[in-house]
Short mmCIF file of C-alpha atoms and ligand atoms in Angstrom, two decimals:
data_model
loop_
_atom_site.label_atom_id
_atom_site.label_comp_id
_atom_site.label_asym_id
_atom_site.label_seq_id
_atom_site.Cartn_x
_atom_site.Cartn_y
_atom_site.Cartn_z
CA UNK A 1 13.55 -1.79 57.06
CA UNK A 2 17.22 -1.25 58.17
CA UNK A 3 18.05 2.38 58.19
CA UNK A 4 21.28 2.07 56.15
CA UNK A 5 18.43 0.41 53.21
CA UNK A 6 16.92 3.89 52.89
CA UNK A 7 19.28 5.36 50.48
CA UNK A 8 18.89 2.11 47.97
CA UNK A 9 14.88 2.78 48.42
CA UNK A 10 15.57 6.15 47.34
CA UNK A 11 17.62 5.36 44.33
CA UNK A 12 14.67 3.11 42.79
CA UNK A 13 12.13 5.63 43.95
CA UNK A 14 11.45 6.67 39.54
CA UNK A 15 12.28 10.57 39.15
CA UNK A 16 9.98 12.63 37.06
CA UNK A 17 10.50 11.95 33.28
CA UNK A 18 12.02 14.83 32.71
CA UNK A 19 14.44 15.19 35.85
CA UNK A 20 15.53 11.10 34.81
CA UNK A 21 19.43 11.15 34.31
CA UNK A 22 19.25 9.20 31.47
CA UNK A 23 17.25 12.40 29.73
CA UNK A 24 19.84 14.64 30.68
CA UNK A 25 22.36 13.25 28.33
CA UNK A 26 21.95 13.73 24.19
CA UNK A 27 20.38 10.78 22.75
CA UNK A 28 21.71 8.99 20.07
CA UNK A 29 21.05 9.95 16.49
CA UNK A 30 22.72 8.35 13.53
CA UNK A 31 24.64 5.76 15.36
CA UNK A 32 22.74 2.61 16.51
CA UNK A 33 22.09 3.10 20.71
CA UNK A 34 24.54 0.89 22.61
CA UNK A 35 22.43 0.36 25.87
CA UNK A 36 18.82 -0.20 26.70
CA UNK A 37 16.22 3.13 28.30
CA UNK A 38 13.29 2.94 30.08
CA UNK A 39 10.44 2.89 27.82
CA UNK A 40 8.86 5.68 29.19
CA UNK A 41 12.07 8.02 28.69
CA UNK A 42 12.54 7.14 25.08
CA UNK A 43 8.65 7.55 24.69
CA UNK A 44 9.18 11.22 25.70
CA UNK A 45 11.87 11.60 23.74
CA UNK A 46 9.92 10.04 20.38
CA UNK A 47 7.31 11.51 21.79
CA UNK A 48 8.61 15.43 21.92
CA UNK A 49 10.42 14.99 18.39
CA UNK A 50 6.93 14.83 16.89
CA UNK A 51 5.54 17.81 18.02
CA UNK A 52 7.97 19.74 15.57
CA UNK A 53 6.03 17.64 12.46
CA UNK A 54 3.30 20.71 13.24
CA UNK A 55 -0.53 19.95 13.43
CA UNK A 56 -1.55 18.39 11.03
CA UNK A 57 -5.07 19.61 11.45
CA UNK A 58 -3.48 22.74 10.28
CA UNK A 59 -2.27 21.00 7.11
CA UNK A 60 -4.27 22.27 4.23
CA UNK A 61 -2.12 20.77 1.84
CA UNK A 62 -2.47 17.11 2.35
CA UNK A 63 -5.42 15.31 0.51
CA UNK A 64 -5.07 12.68 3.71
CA UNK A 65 -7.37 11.98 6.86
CA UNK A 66 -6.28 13.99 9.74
CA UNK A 67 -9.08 12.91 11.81
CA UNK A 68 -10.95 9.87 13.37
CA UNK A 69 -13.88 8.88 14.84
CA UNK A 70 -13.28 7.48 18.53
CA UNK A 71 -14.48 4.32 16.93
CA UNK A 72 -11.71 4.45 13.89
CA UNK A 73 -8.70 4.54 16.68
CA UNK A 74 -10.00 1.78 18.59
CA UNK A 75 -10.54 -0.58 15.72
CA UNK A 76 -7.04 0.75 14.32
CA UNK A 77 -5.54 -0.65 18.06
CA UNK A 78 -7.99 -3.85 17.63
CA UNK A 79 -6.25 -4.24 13.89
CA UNK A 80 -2.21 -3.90 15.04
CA UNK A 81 -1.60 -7.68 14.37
CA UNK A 82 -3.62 -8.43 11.69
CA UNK A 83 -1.79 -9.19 8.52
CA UNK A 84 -3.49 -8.40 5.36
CA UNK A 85 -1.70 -11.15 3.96
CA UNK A 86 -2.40 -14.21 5.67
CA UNK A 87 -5.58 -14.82 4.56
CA UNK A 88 -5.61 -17.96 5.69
CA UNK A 89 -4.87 -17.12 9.63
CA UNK A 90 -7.12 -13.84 9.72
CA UNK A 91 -9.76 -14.62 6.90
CA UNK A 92 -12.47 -12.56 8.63
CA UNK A 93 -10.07 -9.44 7.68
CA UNK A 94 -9.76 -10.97 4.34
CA UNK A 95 -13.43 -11.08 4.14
CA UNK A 96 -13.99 -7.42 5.09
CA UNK A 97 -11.45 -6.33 2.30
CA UNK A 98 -13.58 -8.60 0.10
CA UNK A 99 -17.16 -6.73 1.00
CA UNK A 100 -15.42 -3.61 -0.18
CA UNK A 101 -13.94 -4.47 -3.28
CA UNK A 102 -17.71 -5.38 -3.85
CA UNK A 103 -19.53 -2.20 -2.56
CA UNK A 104 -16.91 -0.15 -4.61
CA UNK A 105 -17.84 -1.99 -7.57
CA UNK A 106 -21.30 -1.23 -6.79
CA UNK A 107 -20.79 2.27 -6.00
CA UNK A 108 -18.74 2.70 -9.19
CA UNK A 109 -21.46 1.22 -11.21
CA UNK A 110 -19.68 -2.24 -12.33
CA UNK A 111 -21.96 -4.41 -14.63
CA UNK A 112 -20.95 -7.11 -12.78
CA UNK A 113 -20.25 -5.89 -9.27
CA UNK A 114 -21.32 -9.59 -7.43
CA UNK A 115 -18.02 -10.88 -9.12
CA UNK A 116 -15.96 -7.97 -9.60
CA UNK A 117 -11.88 -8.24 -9.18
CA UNK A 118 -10.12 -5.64 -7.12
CA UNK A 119 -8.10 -5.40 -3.99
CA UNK A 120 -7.06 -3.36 -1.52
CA UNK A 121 -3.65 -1.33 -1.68
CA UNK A 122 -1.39 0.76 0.73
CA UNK A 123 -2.38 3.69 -1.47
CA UNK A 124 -3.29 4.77 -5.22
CA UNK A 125 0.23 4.83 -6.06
CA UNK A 126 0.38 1.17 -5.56
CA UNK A 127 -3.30 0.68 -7.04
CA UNK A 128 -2.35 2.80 -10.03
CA UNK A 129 0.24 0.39 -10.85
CA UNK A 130 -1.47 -2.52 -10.89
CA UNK A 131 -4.03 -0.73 -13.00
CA UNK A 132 -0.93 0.43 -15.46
CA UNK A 133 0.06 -2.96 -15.69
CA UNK A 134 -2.77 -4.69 -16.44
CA UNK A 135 -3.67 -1.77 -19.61
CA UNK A 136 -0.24 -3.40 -20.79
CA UNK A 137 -0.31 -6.43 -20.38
CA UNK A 138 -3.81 -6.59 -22.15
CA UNK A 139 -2.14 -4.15 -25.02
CA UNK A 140 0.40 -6.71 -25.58
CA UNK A 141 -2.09 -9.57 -25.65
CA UNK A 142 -3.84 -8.16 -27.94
CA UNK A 143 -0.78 -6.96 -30.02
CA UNK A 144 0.57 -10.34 -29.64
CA UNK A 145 -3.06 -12.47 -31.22
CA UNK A 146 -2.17 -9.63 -34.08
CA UNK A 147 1.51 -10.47 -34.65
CA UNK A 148 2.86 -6.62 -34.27
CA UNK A 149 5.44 -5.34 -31.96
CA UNK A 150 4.90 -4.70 -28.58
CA UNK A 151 8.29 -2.77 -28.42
CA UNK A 152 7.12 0.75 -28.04
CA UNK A 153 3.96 1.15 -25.49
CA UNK A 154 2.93 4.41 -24.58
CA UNK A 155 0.47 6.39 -22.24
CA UNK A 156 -1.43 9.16 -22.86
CA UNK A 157 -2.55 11.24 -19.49
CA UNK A 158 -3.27 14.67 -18.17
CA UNK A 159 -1.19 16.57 -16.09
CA UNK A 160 -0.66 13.61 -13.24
CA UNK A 161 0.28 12.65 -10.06
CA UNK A 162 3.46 11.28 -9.33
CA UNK A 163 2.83 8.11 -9.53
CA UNK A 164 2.57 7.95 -13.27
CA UNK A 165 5.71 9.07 -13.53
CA UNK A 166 6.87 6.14 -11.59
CA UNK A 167 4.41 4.09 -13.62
CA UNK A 168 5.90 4.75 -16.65
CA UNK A 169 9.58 4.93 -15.74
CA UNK A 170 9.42 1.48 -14.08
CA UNK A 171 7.87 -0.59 -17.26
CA UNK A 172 9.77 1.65 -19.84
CA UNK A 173 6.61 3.41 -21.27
CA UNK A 174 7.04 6.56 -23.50
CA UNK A 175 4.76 8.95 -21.17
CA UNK A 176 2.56 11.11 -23.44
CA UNK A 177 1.73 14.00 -20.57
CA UNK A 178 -0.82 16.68 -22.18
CA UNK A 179 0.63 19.97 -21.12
CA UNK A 180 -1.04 22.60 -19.26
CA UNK A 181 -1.84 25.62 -21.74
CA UNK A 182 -2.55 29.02 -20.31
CA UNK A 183 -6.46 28.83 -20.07
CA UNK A 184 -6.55 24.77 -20.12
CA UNK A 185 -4.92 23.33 -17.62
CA UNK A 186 -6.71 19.79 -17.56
CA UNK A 187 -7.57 17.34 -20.44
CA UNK A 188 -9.64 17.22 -23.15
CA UNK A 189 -10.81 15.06 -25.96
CA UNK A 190 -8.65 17.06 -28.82
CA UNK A 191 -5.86 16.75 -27.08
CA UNK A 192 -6.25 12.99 -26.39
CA UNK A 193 -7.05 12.52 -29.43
CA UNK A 194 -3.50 14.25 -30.94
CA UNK A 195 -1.45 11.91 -28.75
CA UNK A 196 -2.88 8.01 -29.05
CA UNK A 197 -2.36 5.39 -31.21
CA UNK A 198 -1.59 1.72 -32.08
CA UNK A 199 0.78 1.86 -29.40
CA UNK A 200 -1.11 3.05 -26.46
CA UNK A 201 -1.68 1.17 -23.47
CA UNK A 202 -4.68 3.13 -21.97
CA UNK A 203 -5.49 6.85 -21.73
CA UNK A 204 -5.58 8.13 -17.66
CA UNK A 205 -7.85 10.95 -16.85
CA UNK A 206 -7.65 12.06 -13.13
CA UNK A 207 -10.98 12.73 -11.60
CA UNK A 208 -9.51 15.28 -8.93
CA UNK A 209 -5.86 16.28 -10.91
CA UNK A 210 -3.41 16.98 -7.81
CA UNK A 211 -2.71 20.53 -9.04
CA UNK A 212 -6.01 22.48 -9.49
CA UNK A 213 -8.21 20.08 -8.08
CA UNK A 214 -10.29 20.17 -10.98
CA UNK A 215 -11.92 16.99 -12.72
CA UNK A 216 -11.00 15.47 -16.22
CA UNK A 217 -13.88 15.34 -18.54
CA UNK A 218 -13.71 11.47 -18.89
CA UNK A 219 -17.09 10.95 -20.59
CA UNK A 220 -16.25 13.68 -23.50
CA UNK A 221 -12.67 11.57 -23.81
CA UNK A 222 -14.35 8.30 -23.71
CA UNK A 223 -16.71 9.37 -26.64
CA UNK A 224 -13.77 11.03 -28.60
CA UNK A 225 -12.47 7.29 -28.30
CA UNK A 226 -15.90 5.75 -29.36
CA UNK A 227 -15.61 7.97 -32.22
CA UNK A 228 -11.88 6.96 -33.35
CA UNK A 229 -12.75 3.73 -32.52
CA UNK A 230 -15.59 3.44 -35.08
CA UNK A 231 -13.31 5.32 -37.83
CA UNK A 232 -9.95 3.05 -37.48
CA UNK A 233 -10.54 0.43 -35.33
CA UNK A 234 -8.51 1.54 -32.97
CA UNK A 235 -9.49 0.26 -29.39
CA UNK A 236 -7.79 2.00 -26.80
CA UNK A 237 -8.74 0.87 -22.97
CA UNK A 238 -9.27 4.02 -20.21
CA UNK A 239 -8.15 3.63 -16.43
CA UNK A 240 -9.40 6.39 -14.25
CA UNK A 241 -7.52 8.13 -11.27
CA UNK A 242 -9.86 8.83 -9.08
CA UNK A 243 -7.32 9.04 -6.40
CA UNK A 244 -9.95 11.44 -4.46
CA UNK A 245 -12.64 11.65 -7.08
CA UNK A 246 -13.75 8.09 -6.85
CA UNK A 247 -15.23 8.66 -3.17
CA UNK A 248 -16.51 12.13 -3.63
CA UNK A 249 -18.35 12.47 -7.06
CA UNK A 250 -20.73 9.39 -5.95
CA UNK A 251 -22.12 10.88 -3.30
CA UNK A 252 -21.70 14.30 -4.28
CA UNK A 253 -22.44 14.76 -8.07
CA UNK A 254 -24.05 11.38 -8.94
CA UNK A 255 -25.25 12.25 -12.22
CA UNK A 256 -21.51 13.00 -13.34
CA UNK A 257 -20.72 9.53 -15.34
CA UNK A 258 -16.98 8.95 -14.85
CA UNK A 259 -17.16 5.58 -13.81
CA UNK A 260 -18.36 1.60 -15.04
CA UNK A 261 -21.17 3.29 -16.57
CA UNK A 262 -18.88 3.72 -19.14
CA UNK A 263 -17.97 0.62 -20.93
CA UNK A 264 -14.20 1.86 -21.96
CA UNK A 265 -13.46 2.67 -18.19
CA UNK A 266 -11.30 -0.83 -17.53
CA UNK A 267 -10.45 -0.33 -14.05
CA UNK A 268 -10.55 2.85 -11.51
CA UNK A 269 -8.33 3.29 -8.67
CA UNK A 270 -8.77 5.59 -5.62
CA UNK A 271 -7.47 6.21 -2.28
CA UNK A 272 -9.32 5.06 0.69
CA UNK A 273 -7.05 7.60 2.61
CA UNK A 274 -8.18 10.57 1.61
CA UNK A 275 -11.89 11.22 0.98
CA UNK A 276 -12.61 7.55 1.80
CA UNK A 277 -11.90 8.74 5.26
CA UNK A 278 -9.77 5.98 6.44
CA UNK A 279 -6.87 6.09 8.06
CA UNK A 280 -3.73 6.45 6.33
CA UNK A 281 -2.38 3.08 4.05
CA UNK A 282 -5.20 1.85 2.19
CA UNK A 283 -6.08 2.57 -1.71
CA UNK A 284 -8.40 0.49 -3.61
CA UNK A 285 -8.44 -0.94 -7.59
CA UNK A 286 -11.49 -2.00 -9.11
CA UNK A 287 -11.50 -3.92 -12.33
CA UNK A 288 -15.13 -3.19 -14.59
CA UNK A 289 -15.10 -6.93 -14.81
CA UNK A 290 -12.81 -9.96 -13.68
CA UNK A 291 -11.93 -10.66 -17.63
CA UNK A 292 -10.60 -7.16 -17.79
CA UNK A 293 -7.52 -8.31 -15.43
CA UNK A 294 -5.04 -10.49 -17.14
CA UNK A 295 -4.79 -13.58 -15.28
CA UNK A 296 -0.99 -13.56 -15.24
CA UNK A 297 -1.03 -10.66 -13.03
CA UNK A 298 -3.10 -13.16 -10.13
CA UNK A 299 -1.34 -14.86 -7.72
CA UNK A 300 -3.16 -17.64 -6.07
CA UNK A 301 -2.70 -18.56 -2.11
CA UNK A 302 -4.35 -20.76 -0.41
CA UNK A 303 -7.63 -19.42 2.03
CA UNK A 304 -9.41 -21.33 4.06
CA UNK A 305 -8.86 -24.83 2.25
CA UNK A 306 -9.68 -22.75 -0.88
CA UNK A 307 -7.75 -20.51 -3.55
CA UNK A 308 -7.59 -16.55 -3.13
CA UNK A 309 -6.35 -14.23 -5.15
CA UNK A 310 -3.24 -11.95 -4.34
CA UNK A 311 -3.13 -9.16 -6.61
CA UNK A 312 -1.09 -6.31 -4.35
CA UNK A 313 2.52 -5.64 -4.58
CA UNK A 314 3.41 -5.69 -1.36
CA UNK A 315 3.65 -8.89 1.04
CA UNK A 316 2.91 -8.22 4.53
CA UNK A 317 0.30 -4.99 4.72
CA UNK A 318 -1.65 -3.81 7.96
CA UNK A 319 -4.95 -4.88 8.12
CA UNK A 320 -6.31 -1.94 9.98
CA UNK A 321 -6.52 0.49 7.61
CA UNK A 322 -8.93 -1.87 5.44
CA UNK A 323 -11.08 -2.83 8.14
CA UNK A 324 -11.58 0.44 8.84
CA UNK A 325 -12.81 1.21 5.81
CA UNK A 326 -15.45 -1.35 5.69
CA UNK A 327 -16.37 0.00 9.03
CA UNK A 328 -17.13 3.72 6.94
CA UNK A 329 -18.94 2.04 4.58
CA UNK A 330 -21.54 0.54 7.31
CA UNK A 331 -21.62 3.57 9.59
CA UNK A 332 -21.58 6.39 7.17
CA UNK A 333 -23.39 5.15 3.67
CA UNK A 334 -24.05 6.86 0.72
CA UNK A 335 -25.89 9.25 3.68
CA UNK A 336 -23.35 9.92 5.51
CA UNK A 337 -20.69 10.59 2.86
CA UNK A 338 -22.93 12.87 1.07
CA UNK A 339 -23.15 15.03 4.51
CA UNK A 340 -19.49 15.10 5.33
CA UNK A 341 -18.05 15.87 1.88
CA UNK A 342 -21.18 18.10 1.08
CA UNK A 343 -20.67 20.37 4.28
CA UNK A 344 -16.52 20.59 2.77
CA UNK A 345 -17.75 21.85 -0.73
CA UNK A 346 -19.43 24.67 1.40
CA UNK A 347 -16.76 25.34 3.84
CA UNK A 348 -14.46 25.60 0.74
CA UNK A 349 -16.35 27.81 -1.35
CA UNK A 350 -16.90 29.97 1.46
CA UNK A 351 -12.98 30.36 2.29
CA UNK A 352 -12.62 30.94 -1.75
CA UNK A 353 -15.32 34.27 -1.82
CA UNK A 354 -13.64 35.05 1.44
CA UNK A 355 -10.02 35.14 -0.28
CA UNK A 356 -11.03 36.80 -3.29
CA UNK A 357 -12.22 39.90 -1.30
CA UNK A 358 -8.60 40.20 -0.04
CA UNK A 359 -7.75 41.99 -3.03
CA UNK A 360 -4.83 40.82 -4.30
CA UNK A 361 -5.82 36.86 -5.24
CA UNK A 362 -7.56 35.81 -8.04
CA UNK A 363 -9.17 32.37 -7.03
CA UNK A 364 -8.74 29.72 -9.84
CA UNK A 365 -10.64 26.90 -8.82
CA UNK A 366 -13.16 27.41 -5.77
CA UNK A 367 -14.41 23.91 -4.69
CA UNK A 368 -17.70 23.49 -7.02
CA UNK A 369 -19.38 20.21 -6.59
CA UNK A 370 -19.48 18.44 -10.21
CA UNK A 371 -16.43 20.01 -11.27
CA UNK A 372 -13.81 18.87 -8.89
CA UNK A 373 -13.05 18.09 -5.12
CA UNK A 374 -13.70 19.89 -2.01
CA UNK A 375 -10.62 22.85 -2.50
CA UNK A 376 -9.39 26.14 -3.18
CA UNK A 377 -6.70 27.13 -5.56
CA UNK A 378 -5.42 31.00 -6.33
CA UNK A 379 -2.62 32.91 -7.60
CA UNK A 380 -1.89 36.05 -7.62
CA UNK A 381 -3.16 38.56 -9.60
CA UNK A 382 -1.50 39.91 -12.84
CA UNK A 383 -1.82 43.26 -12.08
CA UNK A 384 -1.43 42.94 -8.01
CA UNK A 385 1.88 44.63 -7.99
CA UNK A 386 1.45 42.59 -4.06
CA UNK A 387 5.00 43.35 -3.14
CA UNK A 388 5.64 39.94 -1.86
CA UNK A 389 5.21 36.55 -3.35
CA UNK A 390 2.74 33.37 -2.49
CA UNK A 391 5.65 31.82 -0.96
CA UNK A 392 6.33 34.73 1.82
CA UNK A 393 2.22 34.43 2.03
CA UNK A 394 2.98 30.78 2.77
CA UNK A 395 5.94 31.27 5.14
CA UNK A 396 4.40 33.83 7.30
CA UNK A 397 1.04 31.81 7.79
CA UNK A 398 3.12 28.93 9.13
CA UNK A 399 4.03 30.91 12.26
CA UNK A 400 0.27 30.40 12.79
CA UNK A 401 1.03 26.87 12.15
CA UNK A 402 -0.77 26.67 8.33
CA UNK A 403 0.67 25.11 6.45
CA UNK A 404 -0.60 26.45 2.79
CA UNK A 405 2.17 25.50 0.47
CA UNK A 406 3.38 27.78 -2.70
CA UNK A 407 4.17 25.66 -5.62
CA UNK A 408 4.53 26.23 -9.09
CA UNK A 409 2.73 24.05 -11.81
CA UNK A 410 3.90 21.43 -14.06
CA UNK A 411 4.47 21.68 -17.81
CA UNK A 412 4.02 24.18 -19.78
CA UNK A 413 3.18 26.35 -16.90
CA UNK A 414 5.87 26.36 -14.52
CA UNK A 415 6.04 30.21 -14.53
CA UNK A 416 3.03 30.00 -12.43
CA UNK A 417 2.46 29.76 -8.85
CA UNK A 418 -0.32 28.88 -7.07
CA UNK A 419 -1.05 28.19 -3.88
CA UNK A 420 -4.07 25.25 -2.71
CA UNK A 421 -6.23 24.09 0.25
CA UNK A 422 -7.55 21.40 0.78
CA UNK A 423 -10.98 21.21 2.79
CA UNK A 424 -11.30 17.76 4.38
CA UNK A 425 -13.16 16.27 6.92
CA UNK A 426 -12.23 18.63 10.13
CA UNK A 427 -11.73 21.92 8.14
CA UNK A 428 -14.71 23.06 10.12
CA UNK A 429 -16.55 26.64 8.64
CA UNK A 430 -14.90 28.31 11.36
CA UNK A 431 -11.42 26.86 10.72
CA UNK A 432 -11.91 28.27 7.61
CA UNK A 433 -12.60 31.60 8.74
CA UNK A 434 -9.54 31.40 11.31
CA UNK A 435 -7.22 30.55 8.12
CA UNK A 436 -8.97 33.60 6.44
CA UNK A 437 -8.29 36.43 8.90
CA UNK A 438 -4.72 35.11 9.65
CA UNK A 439 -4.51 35.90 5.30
CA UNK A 440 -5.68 39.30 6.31
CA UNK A 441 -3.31 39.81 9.46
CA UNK A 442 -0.60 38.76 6.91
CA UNK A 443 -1.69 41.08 4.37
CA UNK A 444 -1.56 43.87 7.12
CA UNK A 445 2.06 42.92 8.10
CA UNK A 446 3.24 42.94 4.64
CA UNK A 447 2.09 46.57 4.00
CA UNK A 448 3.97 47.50 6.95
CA UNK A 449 6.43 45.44 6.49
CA UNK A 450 7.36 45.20 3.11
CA UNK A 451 9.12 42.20 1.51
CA UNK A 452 12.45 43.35 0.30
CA UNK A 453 12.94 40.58 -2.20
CA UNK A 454 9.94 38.64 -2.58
CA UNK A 455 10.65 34.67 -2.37
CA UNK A 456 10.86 32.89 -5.61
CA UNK A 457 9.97 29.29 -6.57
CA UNK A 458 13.41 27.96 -6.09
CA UNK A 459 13.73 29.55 -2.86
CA UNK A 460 10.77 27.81 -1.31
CA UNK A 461 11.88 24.87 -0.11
CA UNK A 462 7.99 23.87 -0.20
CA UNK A 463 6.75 20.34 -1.17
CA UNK A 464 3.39 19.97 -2.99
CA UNK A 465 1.61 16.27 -3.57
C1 PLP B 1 -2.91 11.30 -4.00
C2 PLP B 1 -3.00 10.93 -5.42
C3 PLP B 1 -2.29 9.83 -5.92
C4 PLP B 1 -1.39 9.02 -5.04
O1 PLP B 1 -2.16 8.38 -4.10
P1 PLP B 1 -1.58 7.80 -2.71
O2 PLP B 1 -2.80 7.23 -2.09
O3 PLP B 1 -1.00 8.96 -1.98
O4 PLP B 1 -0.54 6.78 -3.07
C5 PLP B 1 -2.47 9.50 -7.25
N1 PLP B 1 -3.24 10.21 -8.05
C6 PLP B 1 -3.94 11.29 -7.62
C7 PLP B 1 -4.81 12.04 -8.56
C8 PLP B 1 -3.84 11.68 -6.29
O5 PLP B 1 -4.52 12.75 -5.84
#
């Protein structure tokens, strides 16, 4: 090589990531980038961004999977082109979603599980929709045959997740929300009772309600509607949310009947995301049997030479997520569940005796199996006279890197804050006890320390599901 070629050699010679003169300048933000950058460069950059999300190991507030089996990433990496969708070009995929809408049907105790109808979803959001629409669509059927007005639908739930707010804001449904009361803060059958009539679409109960955790007693509700039923007539349909419910209490409490077993339950919706231990962007909806989903809500494509059903929202969908759920189903079983969520009920009841010997807490749900899913909820004490609020608890654990939101609760009891973990899948027993004496260390701090003004609800800029 020509001496006077060195200097060129040199130039193309790649500089450590970080010492590259492309890093040394500010990326662009809001603008759309002008030139091109070497992919590993912008990979850093991406890359380094992320690390301020936090861990989300660390996350106690999230319902979601924040861990994976070796075997879940590598089938997620096998899965990156596959199309939910096109059935047609990937119809072992579409096959695999089809084995679980079956084994779910099983599991939840369909009469006719062989031929159930149900499909996968990017979440129970999108599952709880199609479940809301199909309770009115069937309402107005049957409204319809009758020759009455279909003009005024209504839904009666518990204290819900979002998504039934969305539910019922999108299709113009008066939303008949059961408030919290001071000792009740879930549904029951009186209260159900007070709120239906000809017009209702469906009653929800949430097996796992987002705030406390706890689950809705859908049997007593169910009977309460046998009951009306057999004085007025009245048949009124249920659809459970069973967002986390529907993949703990069949493993867990099998002898609680929340699901098929009972005839009124219509459809069920859950999310395979969070205790169906797939990775984020799958949620399931189950129909009790195929005649309980109004055929105008199935769209028809064509699968291998033959007719499939489409019954999801969205178009294009990863595959991944579903396949990885059929791969739980085979490797874990009803064995295997029953382990993994079992050891969480422990972990969490042992981080809820733990926090009520700090003192100042009064625990108000603490993860019993039967009664609700694997979590702790607390506030503080009437009488605590702390000195600081659940929201300074909840800021000073995060420089720890917790993150154990503050919120306050919905309607009628927004006065009162609590604060929730959830234990999931990787909240190991000793986590636990590492979240536990960073509570004490905090506890310490704040008696030397004293909080001058004690953060309130609107202060806390903290997000809850
Ligand atoms: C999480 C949750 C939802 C929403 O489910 P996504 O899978 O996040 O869309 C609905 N209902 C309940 C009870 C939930 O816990």
């Amino acid at each position: 090589m020509p001496l006077h070629d060195k200097d060129s050699v040199r130039d193309s010679i790649e500089d450590d990531v970080y010492a590259s003169v492309d890093l040394s300048v500010s990326m662009p933000k809001y603008k759309f980038p002008t030139s091109e950058q070497n992919p590993r460069h912008a990979y850093a950059v991406v890359h380094d961004e992320l690390m301020l999300d936090g861990n989300s190991r660390q996350n106690l507030a999230t319902f979601c999977q924040t861990w994976a089996e070796p075997e879940v990433q590598q089938l997620m990496n096998d899965c990156l082109d596959k199309n939910m969708v096109d059935k047609d070009e990937y119809p072992q995929t579409a096959e695999l979603e089809a084995r679980c809408v079956h084994m779910l049907a099983d599991l939840w105790n369909s009469p006719a599980g062989a031929n159930t109808i149900g499909c996968s979803t990017t979440g129970s959001s999108e599952a709880a929709m199609l479940g809301g629409m199909a309770m009115k669509r069937a309402w107005e059927a049957k409204r319809k045959a009758a020759g009455k007005p279909i003009d005024k639908p209504n839904l009666v739930t518990g204290p819900v997740q979002i998504c039934w707010h969305k539910f019922t804001r999108y299709w113009d449904i008066e939303h008949r929300e059961i408030p919290m009361e001071h000792d009740r803060l879930i549904m029951t059958p009186e209260e159900v009772l007070s709120r239906v009539d000809e017009n209702t679409i469906g009653v929800v109960p949430t097996l796992g309600v987002t705030f406390t955790c706890q689950y809705e007693p859908v049997k007593a509700v169910a009977d309460a509607l046998d009951q009306l039923e057999e004085e007025t007539g009245l048949d009124i349909r249920m659809h459970v949310d069973a967002a986390s419910g529907g993949f703990l209490a069949p493993f867990c409490s099998p002898d609680l009947v929340w699901d098929f077993r009972i005839p009124r339950v219509k459809s069920i919706n859950a999310s395979g995301h969070k205790f169906g231990l797939s990775p984020l962007g799958v949620g399931w909806v189950i129909w009790r049997e195929s005649t309980d989903l109004p055929e105008e809500l199935i769209f028809w494509v064509n699968y291998l030479g033959g007719n499939m059903r489409d019954i999801a929202l969205n178009f294009s969908r990863p595959g991944g997520q579903v396949v990885c759920q059929y791969y739980n189903f085979l490797r874990l079983g009803k064995e295997g569940y029953r382990k993994i969520h079992s050891a969480c009920y422990e972990t969490a009841q042992y981080i809820a005796s733990e926090i009520e010997k700090l003192g100042p807490f009064e625990v108000i749900y603490n993860g019993e199996m039967d009664a609700g899913i694997p979590a702790v909820c607390w506030k503080m004490k009437e009488d605590a006279n702390a000195g600081f609020s659940l929201y300074d608890m909840a800021d000073r654990l995060r420089s720890r890197g917790w993150q154990v939101p503050a919120y306050s609760l919905p309607a009628n009891m927004q006065e009162l804050s609590i604060q929730r973990i959830l234990v999931r899948q990787g909240v190991s027993r000793d986590l636990g006890a590492l979240l536990v004496e960073d509570m004490k260390r905090t506890l310490e701090h704040f008696q030397q320390h004293p909080v001058l003004t004690p953060m309130t609800p609107a202060e806390a800029s903290g997000f809850h599901h």
